[in-house]
Amino acid sequence: HHMKIFSLTQDNFELRAFEIEISLMPGLPQISILGQADALVKESIPKIQSAIKFQGFQLPKAQHILVDLKPQYLKKNNRGLELAIATAILIETKQIRLRSHSKKPWLIVGNLSLKGEVVTTRDSLSQFSDLKKFEIIAGPDTKMRGAHSEIEKLRDLKCPRWVEASLVRERKKVAQKLPKLEFSKTAARLMQILAV
């Protein structure tokens, strides 16, 4: 059985991983996203289609692609799931194979331009606590501590570049006693009000 693919969503104040499952059904060639996806996620469908074609891959001619985001109860917002959905489709349609040496599931974070370049989402990975459970693929210049694979465009999935965990940054981290927390505007405003 092939590797599971996960991406991230913001749930209240924390980032949560959710699974992406693809199934292909005979029908019109289109992509439908199920599993409490917000409007921004639905809007990314034409971008994913364009990126796949532009990078020299194919979308199946007479198949309806269903993208199921699980678990169902978790609301999914677009914190970089376009790359994960595109990757899952390419794996399911047997156009690429990802090999994980660690046997851990893949966590894939990044968005796509219409031409299939990977756009890094604002340091989403540095705030995610469960990184060790996954094998990671991210866009260029992703701020994160662990070793991971990096790609600049969708085509690079054929051979992602391995980025070692940088020890230098780790050492600096120890020097700062306080963790640097980041909050959304709403959360920050809420804390401001509470403090007052």
Short mmCIF file of C-alpha atoms in Angstrom, two decimals:
data_model
loop_
_atom_site.label_atom_id
_atom_site.label_comp_id
_atom_site.label_asym_id
_atom_site.label_seq_id
_atom_site.Cartn_x
_atom_site.Cartn_y
_atom_site.Cartn_z
CA HIS A 1 0.00 0.00 0.00
CA HIS A 2 1.32 3.45 -0.83
CA MET A 3 2.42 6.10 1.64
CA LYS A 4 -0.14 8.28 3.34
CA ILE A 5 -0.04 11.99 2.56
CA PHE A 6 -0.79 14.71 5.08
CA SER A 7 -0.90 18.48 5.05
CA LEU A 8 -1.61 21.16 7.66
CA THR A 9 -4.57 23.28 8.68
CA GLN A 10 -4.96 25.94 11.36
CA ASP A 11 -7.34 24.72 14.06
CA ASN A 12 -8.04 27.45 16.63
CA PHE A 13 -4.50 28.40 17.68
CA GLU A 14 -2.65 25.28 16.61
CA LEU A 15 -1.58 23.63 13.40
CA ARG A 16 -3.06 20.17 12.89
CA ALA A 17 -2.14 17.54 10.33
CA PHE A 18 -4.88 15.95 8.22
CA GLU A 19 -4.78 13.20 5.64
CA ILE A 20 -5.42 13.58 1.92
CA GLU A 21 -6.93 10.61 0.14
CA ILE A 22 -7.55 10.49 -3.60
CA SER A 23 -10.00 8.30 -5.44
CA LEU A 24 -10.59 8.17 -9.17
CA MET A 25 -14.04 7.51 -10.59
CA PRO A 26 -15.15 7.21 -14.21
CA GLY A 27 -16.73 10.52 -15.18
CA LEU A 28 -16.03 14.04 -16.36
CA PRO A 29 -12.41 15.11 -15.89
CA GLN A 30 -12.75 17.32 -12.83
CA ILE A 31 -11.49 17.61 -9.27
CA SER A 32 -13.84 17.74 -6.27
CA ILE A 33 -12.66 18.39 -2.72
CA LEU A 34 -14.59 16.82 0.17
CA GLY A 35 -14.12 17.08 3.91
CA GLN A 36 -14.97 20.57 5.24
CA ALA A 37 -12.71 22.56 2.95
CA ASP A 38 -13.13 26.33 3.13
CA ALA A 39 -13.69 28.57 0.08
CA LEU A 40 -9.96 29.21 -0.40
CA VAL A 41 -9.26 25.49 -0.66
CA LYS A 42 -12.03 25.10 -3.26
CA GLU A 43 -10.60 28.07 -5.18
CA SER A 44 -7.26 26.35 -5.46
CA ILE A 45 -8.65 23.61 -7.74
CA PRO A 46 -7.99 25.47 -11.05
CA LYS A 47 -4.52 26.39 -9.77
CA ILE A 48 -3.73 22.73 -9.04
CA GLN A 49 -5.00 21.70 -12.50
CA SER A 50 -2.97 24.42 -14.21
CA ALA A 51 0.21 23.60 -12.23
CA ILE A 52 -0.05 19.88 -13.04
CA LYS A 53 -0.42 20.52 -16.80
CA PHE A 54 2.20 23.27 -16.93
CA GLN A 55 4.79 21.02 -15.30
CA GLY A 56 4.36 18.39 -18.03
CA PHE A 57 2.08 15.99 -16.13
CA GLN A 58 -1.39 14.85 -17.23
CA LEU A 59 -4.80 14.92 -15.64
CA PRO A 60 -6.75 11.72 -16.37
CA LYS A 61 -8.99 12.17 -19.42
CA ALA A 62 -12.22 10.48 -18.36
CA GLN A 63 -11.93 10.35 -14.61
CA HIS A 64 -13.41 12.40 -11.83
CA ILE A 65 -10.80 12.99 -9.12
CA LEU A 66 -12.22 13.00 -5.60
CA VAL A 67 -9.98 14.54 -2.96
CA ASP A 68 -11.03 13.55 0.54
CA LEU A 69 -9.59 15.55 3.44
CA LYS A 70 -9.78 13.50 6.66
CA PRO A 71 -10.80 13.54 9.49
CA GLN A 72 -14.15 14.92 8.40
CA TYR A 73 -14.86 16.96 11.56
CA LEU A 74 -11.76 19.15 11.18
CA LYS A 75 -12.33 22.34 9.16
CA LYS A 76 -9.58 22.65 6.52
CA ASN A 77 -8.14 25.99 5.50
CA ASN A 78 -5.41 26.61 2.98
CA ARG A 79 -2.17 26.61 4.97
CA GLY A 80 -0.24 25.16 2.08
CA LEU A 81 -2.24 22.15 0.97
CA GLU A 82 -2.17 22.81 -2.80
CA LEU A 83 1.19 21.09 -3.19
CA ALA A 84 0.01 18.12 -1.09
CA ILE A 85 -3.16 17.67 -3.16
CA ALA A 86 -1.24 17.92 -6.45
CA THR A 87 1.33 15.39 -5.17
CA ALA A 88 -1.38 12.98 -4.02
CA ILE A 89 -3.05 13.19 -7.47
CA LEU A 90 0.27 12.54 -9.25
CA ILE A 91 0.97 9.52 -7.04
CA GLU A 92 -2.55 8.13 -7.48
CA THR A 93 -2.33 8.53 -11.27
CA LYS A 94 1.10 6.79 -11.14
CA GLN A 95 3.03 9.72 -12.62
CA ILE A 96 5.45 9.96 -9.70
CA ARG A 97 6.59 7.72 -6.85
CA LEU A 98 7.75 9.01 -3.50
CA ARG A 99 10.06 6.78 -1.50
CA SER A 100 10.19 7.27 2.23
CA HIS A 101 13.16 5.54 3.82
CA SER A 102 11.81 6.08 7.30
CA LYS A 103 8.41 4.50 6.50
CA LYS A 104 6.81 7.58 8.05
CA PRO A 105 3.87 9.21 6.23
CA TRP A 106 4.54 12.31 4.11
CA LEU A 107 3.71 15.78 5.37
CA ILE A 108 3.65 18.11 2.38
CA VAL A 109 3.29 21.86 2.79
CA GLY A 110 3.36 24.53 0.11
CA ASN A 111 1.13 26.31 -2.35
CA LEU A 112 1.39 26.47 -6.13
CA SER A 113 1.55 29.16 -8.76
CA LEU A 114 -0.42 28.60 -11.97
CA LYS A 115 2.83 27.50 -13.61
CA GLY A 116 3.57 24.96 -10.89
CA GLU A 117 6.23 26.78 -8.87
CA VAL A 118 6.04 25.98 -5.18
CA VAL A 119 5.19 28.94 -3.00
CA THR A 120 6.33 28.68 0.61
CA THR A 121 3.59 29.43 3.11
CA ARG A 122 4.52 31.84 5.86
CA ASP A 123 6.69 29.79 8.29
CA SER A 124 3.89 27.31 8.84
CA LEU A 125 6.19 24.42 9.70
CA SER A 126 8.20 26.02 12.48
CA GLN A 127 5.05 26.18 14.63
CA PHE A 128 4.00 22.59 14.12
CA SER A 129 4.84 20.36 17.07
CA ASP A 130 4.51 16.85 15.56
CA LEU A 131 7.14 17.15 12.82
CA LYS A 132 9.04 14.06 13.98
CA LYS A 133 6.16 11.79 13.00
CA PHE A 134 6.51 12.68 9.32
CA GLU A 135 8.76 12.67 6.31
CA ILE A 136 8.55 16.26 5.03
CA ILE A 137 8.43 17.94 1.64
CA ALA A 138 8.24 21.73 1.59
CA GLY A 139 8.90 24.70 -0.67
CA PRO A 140 12.18 26.61 -0.89
CA ASP A 141 13.30 28.56 2.23
CA THR A 142 10.82 26.94 4.56
CA LYS A 143 11.67 27.87 8.13
CA MET A 144 11.95 24.62 10.00
CA ARG A 145 14.41 22.88 12.27
CA GLY A 146 14.43 19.30 11.03
CA ALA A 147 15.90 17.69 7.94
CA HIS A 148 13.45 17.65 5.04
CA SER A 149 13.10 17.49 1.28
CA GLU A 150 12.70 20.70 -0.65
CA ILE A 151 11.23 21.36 -4.08
CA GLU A 152 10.98 24.54 -6.13
CA LYS A 153 8.47 23.32 -8.70
CA LEU A 154 6.10 20.41 -9.07
CA ARG A 155 8.44 18.63 -11.49
CA ASP A 156 11.07 18.39 -8.71
CA LEU A 157 8.92 15.74 -7.02
CA LYS A 158 10.75 13.29 -9.29
CA CYS A 159 13.85 13.97 -7.24
CA PRO A 160 13.41 16.32 -4.28
CA ARG A 161 16.51 17.97 -2.80
CA TRP A 162 17.45 16.79 0.71
CA VAL A 163 18.11 19.56 3.24
CA GLU A 164 20.02 18.57 6.38
CA ALA A 165 18.83 19.78 9.77
CA SER A 166 20.98 22.79 10.55
CA LEU A 167 22.77 22.47 13.86
CA VAL A 168 23.77 26.12 13.89
CA ARG A 169 20.21 27.32 14.24
CA GLU A 170 19.54 24.70 16.91
CA ARG A 171 22.37 26.08 19.05
CA LYS A 172 21.10 29.63 18.80
CA LYS A 173 17.68 28.38 19.86
CA VAL A 174 19.07 27.18 23.19
CA ALA A 175 20.43 30.66 23.93
CA GLN A 176 16.98 32.21 23.76
CA LYS A 177 15.09 31.20 26.85
CA LEU A 178 11.70 32.36 25.62
CA PRO A 179 9.93 30.67 22.72
CA LYS A 180 8.92 33.05 19.95
CA LEU A 181 5.19 32.72 19.62
CA GLU A 182 3.23 33.80 16.58
CA PHE A 183 -0.48 34.48 16.60
CA SER A 184 -3.04 35.35 13.97
CA LYS A 185 -4.39 38.93 13.98
CA THR A 186 -7.59 37.78 15.67
CA ALA A 187 -5.72 35.88 18.39
CA ALA A 188 -3.38 38.82 19.00
CA ARG A 189 -6.31 41.24 19.23
CA LEU A 190 -8.09 38.90 21.61
CA MET A 191 -5.06 38.77 23.92
CA GLN A 192 -4.74 42.53 23.75
CA ILE A 193 -8.36 42.89 24.88
CA LEU A 194 -7.90 40.30 27.63
CA ALA A 195 -4.75 42.05 28.86
CA VAL A 196 -6.60 45.38 29.05
#
